[in-house]
Coordinates of C-alpha atoms in Angstrom, one line a residue:
M519 CA 62.0 18.7 2.1
N520 CA 59.4 19.0 4.8
V521 CA 59.4 22.8 4.3
N522 CA 58.7 22.4 0.6
L523 CA 55.9 19.9 1.3
N524 CA 54.2 22.2 3.8
M525 CA 54.5 25.1 1.4
K526 CA 52.8 23.1 -1.3
I527 CA 49.9 22.1 1.0
Y528 CA 49.6 25.8 2.1
I529 CA 49.4 27.0 -1.5
R530 CA 46.9 24.3 -2.4
N531 CA 44.6 25.3 0.5
I532 CA 44.8 29.0 -0.4
T533 CA 43.9 28.2 -4.0
L534 CA 40.9 26.1 -2.9
Y535 CA 39.8 28.9 -0.5
F536 CA 39.8 31.5 -3.2
L537 CA 38.1 29.2 -5.7
F538 CA 35.4 28.5 -3.2
F539 CA 34.6 32.1 -2.5
A540 CA 35.0 33.1 -6.2
L541 CA 32.2 30.7 -7.1
I542 CA 29.7 32.0 -4.6
P543 CA 28.7 35.2 -6.4
F544 CA 28.4 33.3 -9.7
Q545 CA 26.1 30.7 -8.1
V546 CA 23.9 33.3 -6.4
N547 CA 23.5 35.2 -9.7
L548 CA 22.7 32.0 -11.6
H549 CA 20.0 31.0 -9.2
A550 CA 18.4 34.5 -9.1
K551 CA 18.4 34.5 -12.9
D552 CA 16.8 31.1 -13.2
I553 CA 13.9 31.6 -10.8
P554 CA 11.0 33.1 -12.7
D555 CA 8.6 35.7 -11.4
F556 CA 5.3 34.0 -10.6
S557 CA 3.3 37.2 -9.9
E558 CA 1.7 37.5 -13.3
L559 CA 0.8 33.8 -13.4
A560 CA -0.7 34.0 -9.9
D561 CA -2.8 37.1 -10.8
E562 CA -4.2 35.2 -13.8
L563 CA -5.1 32.1 -11.9
I564 CA -6.4 33.4 -8.6
P565 CA -9.9 34.3 -10.0
S566 CA -10.4 30.7 -11.0
V567 CA -9.9 29.3 -7.4
V568 CA -12.8 29.3 -4.9
S569 CA -13.4 28.6 -1.3
V570 CA -15.9 25.8 -0.6
S571 CA -17.8 26.1 2.7
V572 CA -20.1 23.3 3.8
M573 CA -22.7 22.9 6.6
I574 CA -22.8 19.5 8.3
S575 CA -25.7 18.6 10.7
R576 CA -24.7 16.2 13.5
D577 CA -26.4 14.8 16.5
V578 CA -25.1 16.4 19.7
S579 CA -23.5 13.8 21.9
T580 CA -24.6 13.8 25.5
N581 CA -24.6 11.5 28.5
R582 CA -28.1 12.6 29.5
P583 CA -31.1 10.4 28.6
V584 CA -32.8 11.2 25.3
A585 CA -36.5 11.8 25.7
P586 CA -38.9 9.6 23.7
Q587 CA -40.9 11.5 21.1
F588 CA -44.6 11.9 21.8
P589 CA -47.4 13.8 20.1
P590 CA -47.9 17.4 21.5
G591 CA -50.0 17.4 24.7
S592 CA -49.5 13.7 25.3
P593 CA -50.0 12.6 29.0
F594 CA -46.9 10.5 28.7
E595 CA -44.7 13.7 28.6
D596 CA -45.7 14.5 32.3
F597 CA -45.3 10.8 33.3
F598 CA -41.7 10.6 32.1
R599 CA -40.8 14.0 33.6
D600 CA -42.2 13.0 37.0
F601 CA -40.5 9.6 36.8
F602 CA -37.0 11.2 36.4
E603 CA -37.5 14.0 38.9
R604 CA -38.5 11.6 41.7
R605 CA -35.2 9.8 41.3
G606 CA -33.1 13.0 41.2
V607 CA -32.2 12.5 37.5
P608 CA -32.3 15.5 35.2
A609 CA -35.2 15.2 32.8
P610 CA -34.3 13.8 29.4
Q611 CA -34.0 16.3 26.6
P612 CA -35.2 15.9 23.0
R613 CA -32.5 14.7 20.6
Q614 CA -30.7 17.8 19.4
R615 CA -28.7 18.4 16.2
R616 CA -25.9 20.8 15.8
N617 CA -24.8 22.5 12.6
E618 CA -21.0 22.5 12.0
T619 CA -19.1 24.2 9.2
A620 CA -16.1 22.9 7.3
A621 CA -14.1 24.5 4.5
G622 CA -12.0 23.4 1.5
S623 CA -11.0 24.7 -1.9
G624 CA -12.1 24.2 -5.5
F625 CA -11.6 25.6 -9.0
I626 CA -13.8 26.6 -11.9
I627 CA -13.5 24.4 -15.0
D628 CA -16.4 25.9 -17.1
K629 CA -18.0 29.3 -17.5
S630 CA -21.4 27.6 -16.9
G631 CA -20.4 27.2 -13.3
F632 CA -18.9 23.7 -12.9
I633 CA -16.4 23.5 -9.9
V634 CA -14.1 20.7 -9.0
T635 CA -13.3 19.8 -5.4
N636 CA -12.6 16.8 -3.2
N637 CA -15.3 14.4 -2.1
H638 CA -14.2 14.5 1.5
V639 CA -14.7 18.3 1.5
I640 CA -18.4 18.0 0.7
A641 CA -19.3 14.6 2.2
N642 CA -22.3 14.5 4.5
S643 CA -23.0 18.2 3.9
S644 CA -26.5 19.7 4.1
S645 CA -25.6 22.8 2.2
I646 CA -22.6 24.0 0.1
T647 CA -21.5 27.6 -0.4
V648 CA -18.9 28.7 -2.9
V649 CA -17.0 31.9 -2.3
L650 CA -15.3 33.5 -5.2
H651 CA -12.0 35.4 -5.0
D652 CA -13.8 38.7 -4.8
G653 CA -15.9 37.6 -1.8
T654 CA -19.1 36.8 -3.7
S655 CA -21.0 33.9 -2.1
L656 CA -23.0 31.5 -4.3
Q657 CA -25.1 28.4 -3.3
A658 CA -23.7 25.3 -5.0
K659 CA -25.4 22.1 -6.0
L660 CA -23.6 18.7 -5.8
I661 CA -23.7 17.2 -9.3
G662 CA -21.8 14.0 -8.5
S663 CA -19.0 12.6 -6.4
D664 CA -16.7 9.6 -6.3
K665 CA -15.3 8.1 -3.1
K666 CA -12.7 5.9 -4.8
T667 CA -10.8 8.9 -6.3
D668 CA -12.0 11.5 -3.7
L669 CA -13.4 13.8 -6.4
A670 CA -16.6 15.8 -6.6
I671 CA -18.2 18.3 -9.1
L672 CA -20.3 21.2 -8.0
K673 CA -22.5 23.6 -10.0
V674 CA -23.3 27.3 -9.3
E675 CA -25.9 29.4 -11.1
T676 CA -24.8 33.0 -11.7
D677 CA -24.7 35.8 -14.3
L678 CA -21.2 36.6 -13.3
D679 CA -18.4 36.2 -15.8
L680 CA -16.6 33.2 -14.3
K681 CA -13.0 32.5 -15.3
P682 CA -12.3 28.8 -15.8
V683 CA -8.9 27.0 -16.0
S684 CA -8.0 24.2 -18.3
W685 CA -6.6 20.7 -17.6
G686 CA -3.0 20.0 -18.3
D687 CA -1.3 16.7 -19.0
S688 CA 0.1 15.3 -15.7
D689 CA 1.8 12.5 -17.6
K690 CA 4.1 15.1 -19.1
A691 CA 5.0 16.6 -15.8
K692 CA 8.5 15.7 -14.7
V693 CA 10.0 15.3 -11.3
G694 CA 11.7 18.6 -10.6
N695 CA 9.2 20.8 -12.6
W696 CA 7.8 23.9 -10.8
A697 CA 4.4 23.5 -9.3
L698 CA 2.0 26.2 -8.0
A699 CA -0.7 25.5 -5.5
I700 CA -3.6 27.9 -4.8
G701 CA -6.2 27.3 -2.1
N702 CA -7.6 28.4 1.2
P703 CA -5.4 26.9 4.0
F704 CA -6.9 27.5 7.4
G705 CA -9.5 29.7 5.8
L706 CA -6.9 32.1 4.4
A707 CA -8.4 32.8 1.0
T708 CA -6.4 32.6 -2.2
T709 CA -3.1 31.6 -0.8
V710 CA -0.4 30.9 -3.4
T711 CA 2.4 28.5 -2.6
L712 CA 5.3 27.3 -4.7
G713 CA 7.2 24.0 -5.0
I714 CA 8.2 21.3 -7.4
V715 CA 6.9 18.0 -8.4
S716 CA 8.7 15.8 -5.9
A717 CA 7.6 12.4 -7.2
K718 CA 4.9 10.7 -9.3
A719 CA 2.7 7.6 -9.1
R720 CA 2.7 7.6 -5.3
D721 CA 0.5 4.9 -3.7
I722 CA -0.5 6.1 -0.2
N723 CA -3.3 3.5 0.3
A724 CA -6.0 6.1 0.0
G725 CA -8.0 4.1 -2.6
P726 CA -7.8 1.5 -5.3
F727 CA -6.6 4.0 -8.0
D728 CA -3.8 5.7 -6.1
D729 CA -1.5 7.4 -8.5
F730 CA -0.7 10.7 -6.7
I731 CA 1.7 13.5 -7.6
Q732 CA 3.9 14.3 -4.7
T733 CA 4.8 18.0 -4.2
D734 CA 6.7 20.1 -1.7
A735 CA 4.5 23.1 -2.4
P736 CA 3.1 23.9 1.1
I737 CA -0.4 22.4 1.4
N738 CA -2.4 22.6 4.6
R739 CA -5.9 22.0 5.9
G740 CA -8.2 23.9 3.7
N741 CA -6.2 23.3 0.5
S742 CA -8.1 20.1 -0.2
G743 CA -9.8 20.3 -3.6
G744 CA -7.6 23.1 -4.8
P745 CA -5.6 23.0 -8.0
L746 CA -1.9 22.3 -8.6
F747 CA -0.7 24.2 -11.6
N748 CA 2.2 23.9 -14.0
L749 CA 3.9 27.0 -15.3
D750 CA 1.5 27.1 -18.3
G751 CA -1.3 27.8 -15.9
E752 CA -2.8 24.3 -16.5
V753 CA -4.2 22.1 -13.7
I754 CA -2.0 19.0 -13.4
G755 CA -3.4 17.9 -10.1
V756 CA -6.1 18.2 -7.4
N757 CA -4.6 18.8 -4.0
T758 CA -6.0 16.1 -1.7
A759 CA -3.8 14.9 1.1
I760 CA -0.7 15.7 3.1
Y761 CA 1.8 13.7 5.2
S762 CA 2.1 15.5 8.5
P763 CA 2.9 14.2 12.0
S764 CA 2.0 17.6 13.4
G765 CA -1.1 18.4 11.2
G766 CA 0.7 21.2 9.3
S767 CA 2.7 21.2 6.1
V768 CA 6.1 19.4 6.2
G769 CA 6.7 19.6 2.5
I770 CA 5.0 16.3 1.5
G771 CA 1.6 16.9 -0.2
F772 CA -0.3 14.7 -2.6
A773 CA -2.4 15.7 -5.6
I774 CA -4.7 13.5 -7.8
P775 CA -3.1 13.7 -11.3
S776 CA -5.1 15.4 -14.0
S777 CA -4.8 12.3 -16.2
L778 CA -7.1 10.5 -13.7
A779 CA -9.2 13.4 -12.5
E780 CA -10.3 14.8 -15.8
G781 CA -12.0 11.5 -17.0
V782 CA -13.7 11.1 -13.6
I783 CA -15.0 14.6 -13.6
D784 CA -16.3 14.3 -17.2
Q785 CA -18.3 11.2 -16.1
L786 CA -19.7 12.9 -13.0
I787 CA -20.9 15.8 -15.2
Q788 CA -22.4 13.5 -17.8
Y789 CA -23.9 10.7 -15.6
G790 CA -23.8 12.1 -12.1
K791 CA -21.6 9.0 -11.2
T792 CA -18.6 7.1 -12.5
V793 CA -18.9 4.3 -15.0
R794 CA -15.9 2.0 -14.6
G795 CA -14.9 -1.1 -16.5
W796 CA -14.9 -4.5 -14.8
L797 CA -12.7 -7.5 -15.8
G798 CA -13.4 -9.9 -13.0
V799 CA -10.0 -11.1 -11.8
R800 CA -8.2 -11.1 -8.5
I801 CA -4.6 -10.2 -9.0
Q802 CA -1.3 -10.2 -7.1
T803 CA 2.2 -8.8 -7.6
V804 CA 4.7 -10.7 -9.8
T805 CA 7.8 -11.1 -7.6
P806 CA 11.2 -12.0 -9.0
D807 CA 10.8 -15.6 -7.8
L808 CA 7.4 -15.9 -9.5
A809 CA 8.8 -14.4 -12.7
V810 CA 11.6 -17.0 -12.8
S811 CA 9.2 -19.9 -12.1
L812 CA 7.0 -18.8 -14.9
G813 CA 9.8 -18.2 -17.4
L814 CA 9.3 -14.4 -17.5
D815 CA 12.5 -12.3 -18.2
K816 CA 11.6 -9.7 -15.6
A817 CA 9.1 -9.1 -12.7
Y818 CA 6.2 -7.1 -14.1
G819 CA 2.6 -7.4 -15.0
A820 CA -0.3 -8.6 -12.8
L821 CA -0.6 -12.2 -11.9
V822 CA -4.2 -13.6 -12.0
A823 CA -4.9 -15.3 -8.7
S824 CA -8.5 -16.3 -9.5
I825 CA -11.3 -15.6 -11.9
I826 CA -14.8 -14.5 -10.9
P827 CA -17.5 -16.8 -12.4
N828 CA -19.4 -15.4 -15.4
S829 CA -17.1 -12.4 -15.6
P830 CA -15.6 -10.9 -18.8
A831 CA -12.3 -12.6 -17.9
E832 CA -13.8 -16.0 -17.7
K833 CA -15.7 -15.6 -20.9
A834 CA -12.5 -14.4 -22.6
G835 CA -10.6 -17.5 -21.5
I836 CA -8.3 -15.9 -19.0
K837 CA -7.1 -18.4 -16.4
A838 CA -5.6 -18.3 -12.9
G839 CA -1.8 -18.2 -13.3
D840 CA -1.9 -16.0 -16.3
I841 CA 0.1 -12.8 -16.1
I842 CA -1.5 -9.7 -17.7
L843 CA 1.4 -7.8 -19.4
E844 CA -0.5 -5.2 -21.4
F845 CA -4.0 -3.8 -21.4
N846 CA -5.3 -1.7 -24.4
G847 CA -1.7 -0.9 -25.4
G848 CA -0.7 0.2 -21.9
E849 CA 2.1 -1.8 -20.3
V850 CA 1.3 -3.2 -16.8
T851 CA 4.6 -2.2 -15.3
E852 CA 3.3 -3.2 -11.8
M853 CA 0.3 -5.0 -10.5
R854 CA -1.6 -1.9 -9.1
K855 CA -1.6 -0.2 -12.6
L856 CA -4.0 -2.8 -14.0
P857 CA -7.1 -1.8 -11.9
R858 CA -6.8 1.8 -13.2
L859 CA -6.4 0.7 -16.8
V860 CA -9.5 -1.5 -16.6
A861 CA -11.5 1.1 -14.8
E862 CA -10.8 3.6 -17.6
A863 CA -11.7 1.2 -20.4
E864 CA -14.9 1.8 -22.3
V865 CA -17.7 -0.4 -21.1
N866 CA -19.4 -2.9 -23.4
K867 CA -16.6 -2.7 -25.9
N868 CA -13.7 -5.0 -26.6
S869 CA -10.3 -4.4 -24.9
K870 CA -7.0 -6.0 -26.0
L871 CA -4.9 -7.9 -23.5
V872 CA -1.5 -9.4 -23.8
L873 CA -1.0 -12.4 -21.4
W874 CA 1.9 -14.6 -20.4
R875 CA 1.0 -18.2 -20.3
N876 CA 3.2 -21.3 -20.6
E877 CA 6.2 -19.1 -21.4
K878 CA 4.4 -17.5 -24.4
R879 CA 2.8 -14.2 -25.1
I880 CA -0.9 -14.6 -25.9
N881 CA -3.3 -11.9 -27.3
K882 CA -6.8 -11.8 -26.1
N883 CA -9.9 -9.7 -26.7
V884 CA -12.2 -9.2 -23.7
L885 CA -15.6 -7.5 -23.6
I886 CA -15.4 -5.2 -20.6
A887 CA -18.5 -4.9 -18.4
E888 CA -19.6 -2.2 -16.1
L889 CA -18.4 -2.4 -12.5
K890 CA -21.6 -2.2 -10.4
E891 CA -20.6 -3.8 -7.1
E892 CA -17.9 -5.7 -5.4
K893 CA -18.0 -9.3 -6.5
V894 CA -16.4 -12.3 -4.8
A895 CA -14.8 -15.3 -6.6
S896 CA -15.7 -18.8 -5.4
K897 CA -14.9 -22.3 -6.6
K898 CA -17.6 -24.9 -7.1
E899 CA -15.4 -28.0 -7.4
Q900 CA -16.1 -30.6 -4.7
D901 CA -13.4 -32.6 -3.0
K902 CA -14.3 -36.2 -3.1
E903 CA -11.6 -37.7 -1.0
K904 CA -13.0 -40.0 1.7
I905 CA -9.8 -41.5 3.3
V906 CA -7.1 -39.3 4.9
E907 CA -3.8 -39.4 3.1
E908 CA -0.8 -38.1 4.9
G909 CA 2.6 -37.4 3.5
E910 CA 5.9 -35.4 3.8
V911 CA 7.3 -33.5 0.8
K912 CA 10.9 -33.1 1.8
E913 CA 11.8 -31.3 -1.4
L914 CA 9.6 -28.4 -0.2
G915 CA 9.9 -28.8 3.5
I916 CA 6.2 -29.4 4.2
K917 CA 3.8 -32.1 5.5
L918 CA 0.4 -32.5 4.0
V919 CA -3.0 -34.3 4.4
T920 CA -5.8 -34.6 2.0
L921 CA -9.1 -32.9 2.7
T922 CA -12.0 -35.0 4.2
E923 CA -15.3 -34.0 5.6
D924 CA -14.0 -34.4 9.2
I925 CA -10.9 -32.3 8.5
R926 CA -13.1 -29.6 6.8
I927 CA -15.2 -29.4 9.9
R928 CA -12.3 -29.2 12.3
Q929 CA -10.3 -26.7 10.2
N930 CA -13.4 -24.7 9.1
I931 CA -12.6 -25.2 5.4
P932 CA -15.6 -24.6 3.1
E933 CA -16.8 -27.4 0.8
D934 CA -15.9 -25.5 -2.4
I935 CA -12.2 -25.5 -1.5
Y936 CA -10.2 -28.4 -2.9
G937 CA -6.6 -29.3 -2.5
L938 CA -4.1 -30.5 0.1
L939 CA -3.9 -29.1 3.7
I940 CA -0.4 -28.1 5.0
V941 CA -0.1 -29.4 8.6
N942 CA 3.6 -28.6 9.2
V943 CA 6.3 -26.4 7.8
E944 CA 10.0 -27.2 8.3
Q945 CA 11.9 -24.6 10.3
N946 CA 14.4 -22.4 8.4
S947 CA 13.1 -23.9 5.1
E948 CA 12.4 -21.7 2.1
A949 CA 8.7 -22.5 2.6
E950 CA 8.8 -20.9 6.1
R951 CA 10.8 -17.9 4.8
K952 CA 8.2 -17.3 2.1
G953 CA 5.5 -17.2 4.7
I954 CA 3.8 -20.6 4.1
R955 CA 2.2 -21.9 7.3
P956 CA 0.1 -24.7 8.6
G957 CA -3.5 -24.3 7.7
D958 CA -2.7 -23.2 4.1
V959 CA -4.3 -25.3 1.4
I960 CA -2.3 -26.0 -1.8
Q961 CA -4.8 -26.0 -4.6
E962 CA -2.5 -26.0 -7.6
I963 CA 1.1 -26.8 -8.4
N964 CA 2.5 -25.3 -11.7
Q965 CA -1.0 -24.4 -12.6
M966 CA -2.3 -28.0 -12.3
P967 CA -5.0 -28.8 -9.7
V968 CA -4.0 -31.3 -7.0
N969 CA -6.1 -33.4 -4.7
K970 CA -3.6 -36.2 -4.0
I971 CA -0.1 -36.0 -2.5
S972 CA 1.2 -38.4 -5.1
D973 CA 0.1 -36.0 -7.9
L974 CA 2.0 -33.2 -6.2
K975 CA 5.1 -35.3 -5.9
D976 CA 5.0 -36.3 -9.5
V977 CA 5.1 -32.7 -10.6
I978 CA 8.0 -32.0 -8.2
K979 CA 10.0 -34.8 -9.7
K980 CA 9.7 -33.2 -13.2
A981 CA 10.5 -29.7 -11.9
S982 CA 14.0 -28.3 -12.4
N983 CA 16.0 -26.9 -9.5
K984 CA 16.4 -23.6 -11.3
K985 CA 12.8 -22.8 -11.9
G986 CA 11.3 -24.6 -8.9
V987 CA 7.5 -24.9 -8.6
L988 CA 4.7 -22.5 -8.4
L989 CA 2.1 -23.1 -5.7
L990 CA -1.4 -21.7 -5.7
I991 CA -2.4 -21.4 -2.0
N992 CA -5.7 -20.7 -0.4
R993 CA -5.4 -19.0 2.9
Q994 CA -8.8 -18.5 4.5
G995 CA -10.3 -17.5 1.2
N996 CA -7.4 -15.4 0.0
I997 CA -5.5 -16.7 -3.1
I998 CA -1.7 -16.5 -3.0
F999 CA 0.8 -17.6 -5.6
T1000 CA 4.2 -18.6 -4.1
A1001 CA 7.3 -19.9 -5.9
L1002 CA 9.5 -22.4 -4.1
K1003 CA 12.8 -24.0 -5.1
V1004 CA 13.0 -27.8 -5.1
K1005 CA 15.6 -29.2 -2.7
G1006 CA 17.7 -32.0 -4.1

């Protein structure tokens, strides 16, 4: 019986062995057949990609004293020279500036000479030179740039027949699609690299509108500003950044998607700057706990933490505690998507919002204004409490006091902040686990302002254990919403 069993195992192993090696030629042939030849596509696209060389003038750093500037022939020149020589110190030299060069990539988008690149490639440059694929050098003029998206548009004047490329739709690009990058890494002109779209909508904390395409097409220093193509020869991204502990490519590169870049570039060409929409809200992420406390079926949208006075949001009746679910037909799948949707909205025209308030969907129209500068929200309500009220809220695991003038001075709390000051948080309580700490000021509970501990306790008594309560906390000027369960 053991002989038969061993024979069966032996036959099975032989079968698997032959099956394994029988599959290898088939797999190799399949891969070779599926991989397209990119040579024709590369030949077609290379003439549209340029090298961008910039001159940057910097002060030369030196430990030697810098000579004061005097009119030619001034007697003070001899005085200062003698002063230093008597003390054995080298005479100070006039401040010197040194010219440095840097290089990146770009691509032609119009026969008239418009060229796209990165803002960081041309920032602080005193002159910009564009080198075409055939080695022709052309002086370029900066038309406009945008730090927030790291994009810039250049213009060259020439009688040469420039070959532009067209924008593609990055929203249609799928993870796993082929991607072709062309640029000038380390000064090696018209280098073509191949990869795939590794991921989409990456946030790498580079700016407020991060929505990068991630690719494993090798990208290195000098590729910045170059195009990322699909197999139709359309630009689906502007190569901008890499993740690299060593400084070289490790297969993680990031490109600004064309869906974002195209609109910014159009504005830079038309206005020389970007014209972005402004709503006037501070927002935060909707966590699962917050979603439950507000009666939302899933955690999505952008929770309005505060409203800037006289902003479009205030005029439209948007309130702190509202959740913005949709903006101009686009679903706010996560908090960071809203700033981009608002920025792309047409200025001085109505936009449509869908809000979640009191467990209902509400439609609003808001007249979007132009974003001109950073604006800070502030509250003007004054706390009128004169007597300190102390109390423990066991249901939440916190101790509170009311705000008085003396407490404001000692805790450095501005006059325009109202609410209840947390002085102690119970160890191992949910409040502690959620990051609530002494010094936080509870301004609202379940979207109702509170100035008295008794008012807060009244709300807690009516709250269910399932939904808990929603606290609006002011922490040194930062607004935070936190959902807490109510202990029985």
